[in-house]
PDB file of C-alpha atoms in Angstrom:
ATOM      1  CA  MET M  26     -83.818   8.815-122.266  1.00 58.00           C
ATOM      2  CA  PRO M  27     -83.414   9.163-125.434  1.00 69.00           C
ATOM      3  CA  ILE M  28     -80.725  12.109-126.408  1.00 80.00           C
ATOM      4  CA  GLU M  29     -82.292  15.222-127.580  1.00 93.00           C
ATOM      5  CA  THR M  30     -80.687  17.188-130.220  1.00 95.00           C
ATOM      6  CA  VAL M  31     -81.116  20.906-129.664  1.00 96.00           C
ATOM      7  CA  ILE M  32     -79.112  22.021-132.801  1.00 97.00           C
ATOM      8  CA  GLU M  33     -78.350  20.505-136.031  1.00 97.00           C
ATOM      9  CA  ILE M  34     -76.536  21.726-138.947  1.00 97.00           C
ATOM     10  CA  SER M  35     -76.885  20.231-142.228  1.00 96.00           C
ATOM     11  CA  ASN M  36     -74.350  20.668-145.362  1.00 96.00           C
ATOM     12  CA  LEU M  37     -73.689  24.210-144.590  1.00 96.00           C
ATOM     13  CA  GLN M  38     -71.521  26.272-146.889  1.00 96.00           C
ATOM     14  CA  THR M  39     -70.330  29.599-145.994  1.00 95.00           C
ATOM     15  CA  LYS M  40     -68.693  31.821-148.743  1.00 92.00           C
ATOM     16  CA  PHE M  41     -67.794  35.355-149.021  1.00 88.00           C
ATOM     17  CA  GLY M  42     -66.775  36.311-152.885  1.00 88.00           C
ATOM     18  CA  SER M  43     -63.904  33.713-154.035  1.00 88.00           C
ATOM     19  CA  VAL M  44     -63.218  32.750-150.427  1.00 91.00           C
ATOM     20  CA  LEU M  45     -64.825  29.176-149.099  1.00 93.00           C
ATOM     21  CA  ILE M  46     -64.966  29.427-145.123  1.00 94.00           C
ATOM     22  CA  HIS M  47     -67.645  26.185-144.781  1.00 95.00           C
ATOM     23  CA  GLU M  48     -68.287  23.293-147.247  1.00 95.00           C
ATOM     24  CA  GLY M  49     -70.446  20.537-146.167  1.00 95.00           C
ATOM     25  CA  LEU M  50     -70.350  21.483-142.816  1.00 96.00           C
ATOM     26  CA  ASN M  51     -72.464  19.143-140.317  1.00 97.00           C
ATOM     27  CA  LEU M  52     -72.647  19.039-136.587  1.00 97.00           C
ATOM     28  CA  LYS M  53     -75.687  17.995-133.836  1.00 97.00           C
ATOM     29  CA  ILE M  54     -75.339  19.759-130.298  1.00 97.00           C
ATOM     30  CA  GLN M  55     -77.108  18.008-127.636  1.00 96.00           C
ATOM     31  CA  ARG M  56     -79.355  19.325-124.724  1.00 96.00           C
ATOM     32  CA  GLY M  57     -77.547  19.595-121.259  1.00 95.00           C
ATOM     33  CA  GLU M  58     -73.878  19.147-123.135  1.00 97.00           C
ATOM     34  CA  ILE M  59     -70.677  21.354-123.083  1.00 97.00           C
ATOM     35  CA  ILE M  60     -69.150  21.366-126.327  1.00 97.00           C
ATOM     36  CA  ALA M  61     -66.477  23.265-127.722  1.00 97.00           C
ATOM     37  CA  LEU M  62     -65.377  24.459-131.142  1.00 96.00           C
ATOM     38  CA  ILE M  63     -61.733  24.124-132.156  1.00 94.00           C
ATOM     39  CA  GLY M  64     -59.911  24.915-134.705  1.00 91.00           C
ATOM     40  CA  ASP M  65     -57.342  27.143-136.556  1.00 89.00           C
ATOM     41  CA  SER M  66     -57.216  30.637-136.563  1.00 85.00           C
ATOM     42  CA  GLY M  67     -58.866  31.771-139.623  1.00 84.00           C
ATOM     43  CA  ALA M  68     -61.132  28.417-139.546  1.00 87.00           C
ATOM     44  CA  GLY M  69     -64.739  29.940-139.353  1.00 91.00           C
ATOM     45  CA  LYS M  70     -65.292  29.067-135.615  1.00 93.00           C
ATOM     46  CA  SER M  71     -66.539  32.280-134.930  1.00 91.00           C
ATOM     47  CA  MET M  72     -68.352  32.729-137.918  1.00 93.00           C
ATOM     48  CA  LEU M  73     -70.253  29.483-137.379  1.00 95.00           C
ATOM     49  CA  MET M  74     -71.689  30.606-133.845  1.00 93.00           C
ATOM     50  CA  ARG M  75     -72.692  34.064-135.607  1.00 93.00           C
ATOM     51  CA  GLU M  76     -74.536  32.098-138.365  1.00 95.00           C
ATOM     52  CA  ILE M  77     -76.247  29.888-135.483  1.00 95.00           C
ATOM     53  CA  ILE M  78     -77.511  33.411-133.658  1.00 93.00           C
ATOM     54  CA  LEU M  79     -78.927  35.051-136.697  1.00 91.00           C
ATOM     55  CA  LEU M  80     -76.013  37.351-137.255  1.00 91.00           C
ATOM     56  CA  GLU M  81     -74.611  36.326-140.619  1.00 92.00           C
ATOM     57  CA  LYS M  82     -76.439  34.149-143.366  1.00 92.00           C
ATOM     58  CA  PRO M  83     -74.659  31.379-144.831  1.00 94.00           C
ATOM     59  CA  SER M  84     -74.562  30.729-148.571  1.00 93.00           C
ATOM     60  CA  ALA M  85     -76.388  27.132-148.279  1.00 94.00           C
ATOM     61  CA  GLY M  86     -77.289  24.165-146.188  1.00 95.00           C
ATOM     62  CA  SER M  87     -79.681  24.477-142.895  1.00 95.00           C
ATOM     63  CA  ILE M  88     -79.513  25.441-139.571  1.00 96.00           C
ATOM     64  CA  LYS M  89     -81.768  24.540-136.753  1.00 95.00           C
ATOM     65  CA  VAL M  90     -82.483  25.048-133.378  1.00 95.00           C
ATOM     66  CA  PHE M  91     -85.204  23.742-131.284  1.00 93.00           C
ATOM     67  CA  GLY M  92     -86.188  22.454-134.476  1.00 91.00           C
ATOM     68  CA  LEU M  93     -86.767  25.704-136.405  1.00 91.00           C
ATOM     69  CA  ASP M  94     -84.997  26.277-139.307  1.00 92.00           C
ATOM     70  CA  VAL M  95     -83.139  29.583-138.657  1.00 90.00           C
ATOM     71  CA  LEU M  96     -82.539  30.900-142.031  1.00 88.00           C
ATOM     72  CA  ASN M  97     -86.192  30.799-142.572  1.00 87.00           C
ATOM     73  CA  LEU M  98     -87.720  32.443-139.745  1.00 89.00           C
ATOM     74  CA  ASN M  99     -89.788  35.558-139.911  1.00 88.00           C
ATOM     75  CA  GLU M 100     -88.895  38.628-137.387  1.00 87.00           C
ATOM     76  CA  LYS M 101     -91.382  37.707-134.401  1.00 86.00           C
ATOM     77  CA  GLN M 102     -89.966  33.841-134.657  1.00 87.00           C
ATOM     78  CA  CYS M 103     -86.255  35.507-134.546  1.00 88.00           C
ATOM     79  CA  PHE M 104     -87.719  37.689-131.557  1.00 86.00           C
ATOM     80  CA  TRP M 105     -88.534  34.401-129.643  1.00 87.00           C
ATOM     81  CA  LEU M 106     -85.857  32.759-130.584  1.00 88.00           C
ATOM     82  CA  ARG M 107     -82.991  34.891-129.508  1.00 88.00           C
ATOM     83  CA  ARG M 108     -84.593  34.740-126.174  1.00 89.00           C
ATOM     84  CA  ARG M 109     -83.701  31.186-125.658  1.00 92.00           C
ATOM     85  CA  TRP M 110     -79.984  31.772-126.164  1.00 94.00           C
ATOM     86  CA  GLY M 111     -77.657  34.058-124.404  1.00 94.00           C
ATOM     87  CA  VAL M 112     -74.265  35.329-125.796  1.00 94.00           C
ATOM     88  CA  MET M 113     -70.697  36.232-124.057  1.00 93.00           C
ATOM     89  CA  PHE M 114     -68.858  37.843-127.115  1.00 88.00           C
ATOM     90  CA  GLN M 115     -64.934  37.723-127.263  1.00 79.00           C
ATOM     91  CA  GLN M 116     -63.352  39.741-124.377  1.00 71.00           C
ATOM     92  CA  GLY M 117     -66.913  40.429-122.651  1.00 68.00           C
ATOM     93  CA  ALA M 118     -68.021  43.119-125.030  1.00 85.00           C
ATOM     94  CA  LEU M 119     -69.538  45.049-122.057  1.00 90.00           C
ATOM     95  CA  PHE M 120     -70.805  48.517-122.567  1.00 90.00           C
ATOM     96  CA  SER M 121     -68.110  50.640-121.300  1.00 91.00           C
ATOM     97  CA  SER M 122     -70.407  53.430-120.542  1.00 95.00           C
ATOM     98  CA  LEU M 123     -72.632  51.498-118.502  1.00 95.00           C
ATOM     99  CA  THR M 124     -72.570  49.826-115.077  1.00 95.00           C
ATOM    100  CA  VAL M 125     -72.226  46.025-114.557  1.00 96.00           C
ATOM    101  CA  ALA M 126     -76.114  46.106-113.447  1.00 96.00           C
ATOM    102  CA  GLU M 127     -76.985  48.216-116.302  1.00 96.00           C
ATOM    103  CA  ASN M 128     -74.986  45.911-118.974  1.00 95.00           C
ATOM    104  CA  VAL M 129     -76.577  42.918-117.488  1.00 96.00           C
ATOM    105  CA  ALA M 130     -80.068  44.493-117.488  1.00 95.00           C
ATOM    106  CA  VAL M 131     -79.933  45.329-121.125  1.00 94.00           C
ATOM    107  CA  PRO M 132     -81.614  42.452-122.598  1.00 93.00           C
ATOM    108  CA  LEU M 133     -84.471  42.389-119.907  1.00 94.00           C
ATOM    109  CA  ARG M 134     -85.270  45.970-120.784  1.00 92.00           C
ATOM    110  CA  GLU M 135     -85.188  44.741-124.919  1.00 87.00           C
ATOM    111  CA  HIS M 136     -87.040  41.900-124.430  1.00 87.00           C
ATOM    112  CA  THR M 137     -89.418  42.001-121.479  1.00 87.00           C
ATOM    113  CA  GLN M 138     -91.983  44.489-120.142  1.00 89.00           C
ATOM    114  CA  LEU M 139     -91.314  43.686-116.511  1.00 92.00           C
ATOM    115  CA  SER M 140     -90.791  46.313-113.706  1.00 94.00           C
ATOM    116  CA  LYS M 141     -87.693  48.136-113.096  1.00 94.00           C
ATOM    117  CA  ARG M 142     -88.316  46.567-109.518  1.00 95.00           C
ATOM    118  CA  LEU M 143     -88.236  43.361-110.609  1.00 96.00           C
ATOM    119  CA  ILE M 144     -85.362  43.641-113.326  1.00 96.00           C
ATOM    120  CA  ASN M 145     -83.283  45.353-110.594  1.00 95.00           C
ATOM    121  CA  GLU M 146     -83.594  41.811-108.435  1.00 96.00           C
ATOM    122  CA  ILE M 147     -82.907  40.009-111.554  1.00 96.00           C
ATOM    123  CA  VAL M 148     -80.014  41.326-112.101  1.00 96.00           C
ATOM    124  CA  ALA M 149     -78.770  41.331-108.526  1.00 96.00           C
ATOM    125  CA  PHE M 150     -79.369  37.127-108.700  1.00 96.00           C
ATOM    126  CA  LYS M 151     -77.578  36.892-111.962  1.00 96.00           C
ATOM    127  CA  ILE M 152     -74.660  39.258-110.608  1.00 96.00           C
ATOM    128  CA  ALA M 153     -74.510  36.493-107.443  1.00 96.00           C
ATOM    129  CA  LEU M 154     -74.986  33.786-109.898  1.00 96.00           C
ATOM    130  CA  VAL M 155     -71.931  34.211-111.640  1.00 95.00           C
ATOM    131  CA  GLY M 156     -69.956  34.336-108.081  1.00 94.00           C
ATOM    132  CA  LEU M 157     -69.459  38.691-108.544  1.00 95.00           C
ATOM    133  CA  PRO M 158     -69.881  40.537-105.626  1.00 94.00           C
ATOM    134  CA  ALA M 159     -72.525  42.668-104.961  1.00 92.00           C
ATOM    135  CA  SER M 160     -70.219  45.834-105.022  1.00 94.00           C
ATOM    136  CA  ALA M 161     -69.423  45.250-108.579  1.00 95.00           C
ATOM    137  CA  ARG M 162     -73.009  46.164-109.560  1.00 93.00           C
ATOM    138  CA  ASP M 163     -72.418  49.854-109.964  1.00 96.00           C
ATOM    139  CA  LYS M 164     -69.090  49.862-111.180  1.00 95.00           C
ATOM    140  CA  TYR M 165     -68.170  50.566-115.086  1.00 95.00           C
ATOM    141  CA  PRO M 166     -65.916  47.733-116.944  1.00 94.00           C
ATOM    142  CA  ALA M 167     -62.992  49.864-116.955  1.00 93.00           C
ATOM    143  CA  GLN M 168     -62.992  49.398-112.940  1.00 95.00           C
ATOM    144  CA  LEU M 169     -63.226  45.652-113.451  1.00 93.00           C
ATOM    145  CA  SER M 170     -60.436  42.941-113.435  1.00 92.00           C
ATOM    146  CA  GLY M 171     -60.489  40.803-116.765  1.00 90.00           C
ATOM    147  CA  GLY M 172     -61.827  37.868-114.674  1.00 90.00           C
ATOM    148  CA  MET M 173     -64.744  39.957-113.695  1.00 93.00           C
ATOM    149  CA  ILE M 174     -65.361  41.376-117.008  1.00 94.00           C
ATOM    150  CA  LYS M 175     -65.725  37.733-117.998  1.00 94.00           C
ATOM    151  CA  ARG M 176     -68.272  37.030-115.207  1.00 95.00           C
ATOM    152  CA  ALA M 177     -70.231  40.008-115.637  1.00 95.00           C
ATOM    153  CA  ALA M 178     -70.639  39.261-119.656  1.00 95.00           C
ATOM    154  CA  VAL M 179     -72.040  35.963-118.516  1.00 96.00           C
ATOM    155  CA  ALA M 180     -74.643  37.413-116.019  1.00 96.00           C
ATOM    156  CA  ARG M 181     -75.333  39.389-119.124  1.00 96.00           C
ATOM    157  CA  ALA M 182     -75.477  36.082-121.328  1.00 96.00           C
ATOM    158  CA  LEU M 183     -78.043  34.332-118.325  1.00 96.00           C
ATOM    159  CA  ALA M 184     -80.518  37.469-118.044  1.00 95.00           C
ATOM    160  CA  LEU M 185     -83.295  35.917-119.833  1.00 94.00           C
ATOM    161  CA  ASP M 186     -83.000  32.491-118.448  1.00 95.00           C
ATOM    162  CA  PRO M 187     -82.017  31.222-121.657  1.00 95.00           C
ATOM    163  CA  GLU M 188     -81.490  27.274-122.803  1.00 96.00           C
ATOM    164  CA  ILE M 189     -78.604  27.519-124.620  1.00 96.00           C
ATOM    165  CA  VAL M 190     -75.385  29.926-123.872  1.00 97.00           C
ATOM    166  CA  PHE M 191     -72.845  30.557-126.631  1.00 96.00           C
ATOM    167  CA  LEU M 192     -69.486  31.666-124.975  1.00 96.00           C
ATOM    168  CA  ASP M 193     -66.281  33.122-127.403  1.00 93.00           C
ATOM    169  CA  GLU M 194     -63.606  32.577-125.967  1.00 92.00           C
ATOM    170  CA  PRO M 195     -64.399  32.907-122.481  1.00 93.00           C
ATOM    171  CA  THR M 196     -61.027  32.352-120.676  1.00 92.00           C
ATOM    172  CA  ALA M 197     -59.022  34.141-123.618  1.00 89.00           C
ATOM    173  CA  GLY M 198     -56.387  36.823-121.788  1.00 88.00           C
ATOM    174  CA  LEU M 199     -57.060  35.715-118.381  1.00 89.00           C
ATOM    175  CA  ASP M 200     -54.305  34.322-116.115  1.00 91.00           C
ATOM    176  CA  PRO M 201     -54.366  30.750-114.971  1.00 90.00           C
ATOM    177  CA  ILE M 202     -56.064  30.864-111.809  1.00 92.00           C
ATOM    178  CA  ALA M 203     -59.041  33.239-113.471  1.00 91.00           C
ATOM    179  CA  ALA M 204     -59.214  30.932-116.264  1.00 92.00           C
ATOM    180  CA  LEU M 205     -59.736  27.715-113.998  1.00 92.00           C
ATOM    181  CA  ALA M 206     -62.018  29.493-111.747  1.00 94.00           C
ATOM    182  CA  LEU M 207     -64.247  30.363-114.958  1.00 94.00           C
ATOM    183  CA  ASP M 208     -64.206  26.864-116.274  1.00 95.00           C
ATOM    184  CA  LYS M 209     -65.686  25.946-112.987  1.00 95.00           C
ATOM    185  CA  LEU M 210     -68.297  28.482-113.050  1.00 95.00           C
ATOM    186  CA  ILE M 211     -69.210  27.055-116.582  1.00 96.00           C
ATOM    187  CA  VAL M 212     -69.422  23.777-115.090  1.00 96.00           C
ATOM    188  CA  ARG M 213     -71.696  24.455-112.060  1.00 95.00           C
ATOM    189  CA  LEU M 214     -74.015  26.593-114.160  1.00 95.00           C
ATOM    190  CA  LYS M 215     -74.537  23.880-116.542  1.00 96.00           C
ATOM    191  CA  GLU M 216     -75.437  21.396-113.782  1.00 95.00           C
ATOM    192  CA  PHE M 217     -77.295  24.146-111.615  1.00 93.00           C
ATOM    193  CA  LEU M 218     -79.498  25.962-114.661  1.00 94.00           C
ATOM    194  CA  GLY M 219     -79.356  22.415-117.064  1.00 94.00           C
ATOM    195  CA  LEU M 220     -77.857  24.853-119.644  1.00 96.00           C
ATOM    196  CA  THR M 221     -76.609  23.647-123.159  1.00 97.00           C
ATOM    197  CA  VAL M 222     -73.267  25.378-123.524  1.00 97.00           C
ATOM    198  CA  VAL M 223     -71.265  26.045-126.559  1.00 97.00           C
ATOM    199  CA  ILE M 224     -67.596  27.354-126.400  1.00 97.00           C
ATOM    200  CA  ILE M 225     -65.256  28.716-128.896  1.00 95.00           C
ATOM    201  CA  THR M 226     -61.693  28.371-127.432  1.00 92.00           C
ATOM    202  CA  HIS M 227     -58.216  27.743-127.995  1.00 87.00           C
ATOM    203  CA  ASP M 228     -57.547  26.802-124.375  1.00 90.00           C
ATOM    204  CA  LEU M 229     -56.575  23.368-123.595  1.00 91.00           C
ATOM    205  CA  ASP M 230     -57.188  23.695-120.328  1.00 90.00           C
ATOM    206  CA  SER M 231     -60.570  24.537-120.943  1.00 92.00           C
ATOM    207  CA  LEU M 232     -61.017  21.263-122.886  1.00 92.00           C
ATOM    208  CA  TRP M 233     -60.004  18.864-120.224  1.00 91.00           C
ATOM    209  CA  ALA M 234     -61.666  21.086-117.609  1.00 90.00           C
ATOM    210  CA  ALA M 235     -64.965  21.948-118.854  1.00 93.00           C
ATOM    211  CA  THR M 236     -65.924  19.924-122.164  1.00 95.00           C
ATOM    212  CA  ASP M 237     -68.468  16.706-122.467  1.00 95.00           C
ATOM    213  CA  ARG M 238     -67.238  16.896-125.988  1.00 96.00           C
ATOM    214  CA  VAL M 239     -65.024  18.514-128.725  1.00 96.00           C
ATOM    215  CA  ALA M 240     -65.978  19.655-132.416  1.00 96.00           C
ATOM    216  CA  VAL M 241     -63.004  19.973-134.415  1.00 95.00           C
ATOM    217  CA  LEU M 242     -63.122  22.150-137.365  1.00 94.00           C
ATOM    218  CA  ALA M 243     -60.956  21.426-140.105  1.00 91.00           C
ATOM    219  CA  ASP M 244     -60.536  21.636-144.251  1.00 90.00           C
ATOM    220  CA  LYS M 245     -63.689  23.625-144.084  1.00 92.00           C
ATOM    221  CA  ARG M 246     -65.883  21.167-142.129  1.00 93.00           C
ATOM    222  CA  ILE M 247     -66.121  19.158-139.150  1.00 95.00           C
ATOM    223  CA  PHE M 248     -63.678  16.792-138.785  1.00 92.00           C
ATOM    224  CA  ALA M 249     -64.387  15.027-135.470  1.00 93.00           C
ATOM    225  CA  VAL M 250     -66.996  15.353-132.567  1.00 95.00           C
ATOM    226  CA  THR M 251     -65.823  13.250-129.510  1.00 94.00           C
ATOM    227  CA  SER M 252     -64.497  13.766-125.951  1.00 92.00           C
ATOM    228  CA  ILE M 253     -60.855  15.552-125.560  1.00 91.00           C
ATOM    229  CA  ARG M 254     -59.762  12.035-124.449  1.00 89.00           C
ATOM    230  CA  GLU M 255     -60.350  10.327-127.639  1.00 91.00           C
ATOM    231  CA  LEU M 256     -59.740  13.510-129.615  1.00 89.00           C
ATOM    232  CA  THR M 257     -56.171  13.390-128.630  1.00 87.00           C
ATOM    233  CA  GLN M 258     -55.797   9.775-130.096  1.00 88.00           C
ATOM    234  CA  LEU M 259     -56.973  11.112-133.526  1.00 89.00           C
ATOM    235  CA  ASP M 260     -54.359  11.535-136.517  1.00 86.00           C
ATOM    236  CA  HIS M 261     -54.758  14.882-138.407  1.00 85.00           C
ATOM    237  CA  PRO M 262     -52.244  17.162-139.237  1.00 86.00           C
ATOM    238  CA  TRP M 263     -53.415  20.073-137.036  1.00 87.00           C
ATOM    239  CA  LEU M 264     -54.474  18.019-134.103  1.00 86.00           C
ATOM    240  CA  ARG M 265     -51.137  16.515-133.970  1.00 86.00           C
ATOM    241  CA  LYS M 266     -49.673  19.872-133.491  1.00 86.00           C
ATOM    242  CA  TYR M 267     -52.122  21.237-131.478  1.00 86.00           C
ATOM    243  CA  PHE M 268     -52.323  18.263-128.769  1.00 85.00           C
ATOM    244  CA  HIS M 269     -49.095  16.739-129.069  1.00 82.00           C
ATOM    245  CA  GLY M 270     -46.570  19.597-129.122  1.00 78.00           C
ATOM    246  CA  PRO M 271     -44.931  20.546-125.286  1.00 79.00           C
ATOM    247  CA  ARG M 272     -47.755  22.510-124.160  1.00 80.00           C
ATOM    248  CA  GLY M 273     -50.414  20.186-125.201  1.00 78.00           C
ATOM    249  CA  ARG M 274     -48.540  16.881-123.717  1.00 79.00           C
ATOM    250  CA  ALA M 275     -48.346  19.002-120.332  1.00 80.00           C
ATOM    251  CA  VAL M 276     -51.669  19.942-120.173  1.00 82.00           C
ATOM    252  CA  ALA M 277     -52.723  16.353-120.817  1.00 76.00           C
ATOM    253  CA  ASN M 278     -50.796  14.415-118.581  1.00 79.00           C
ATOM    254  CA  LYS M 279     -51.648  17.175-115.624  1.00 76.00           C
ATOM    255  CA  TYR M 280     -55.543  16.025-116.412  1.00 78.00           C
ATOM    256  CA  LYS M 281     -54.844  12.688-116.741  1.00 65.00           C
ATOM    257  CA  LYS M 282     -52.873  12.489-113.530  1.00 62.00           C
ATOM    258  CA  ILE M 283     -56.054  13.875-111.836  1.00 67.00           C
ATOM    259  CA  ASN M 284     -58.410  11.965-112.849  1.00 62.00           C
ATOM    260  CA  GLU M 285     -56.670   8.575-111.776  1.00 54.00           C
TER     261      GLU M 285
END
């Protein structure tokens, strides 16, 4: 079966005044994969995600999602496309004045005409799907642990049954046990729902535990896209610093032993 490209970015340029963030950036994301986007702080990872999901507009180039050029869509087409992806922003970005259930229901109320009863049933299912107890649905974000906040944000991202899910630093701020549990949840959801998952992360454990491929944003473009195992063998100053320091070597050795 041929590999289907669901996101294709070609010759992208992002510029703010005299500051050039992306230049000649090219990337293809395949249906059904978990792909991580990594790079130094300020390299433009989150900006690239925001451009794909129509929150920012690049200076030049092309971004196609499901074959549609997102830079040239009318309002109706944008509305339709937004229903086909879900987004978890950094720190979860839950509405503090809404309960977990109300947060998860927001996309359903904005994008559908479903009855209140059906929305409540869908919300209950999504909350269970991400491993939260039913008792969490009536709690506010301030009453949740960091891991529960992230799971609630994933549930909200899944509310409309998207085909693509974008996760911006999903494990940031979590303890190692909660981070590993979230990585495992992401893999299970990808397999169970047939999702394409795009992760922005600095977490070395997540790269080894959850990804099919990793794209490296360096020197204003995508330097490489390959498996984490192959990526550690490439020669680039930032990659050497990232993967071959004490922390990088320890994580690599741990997962190599697990997979032996």
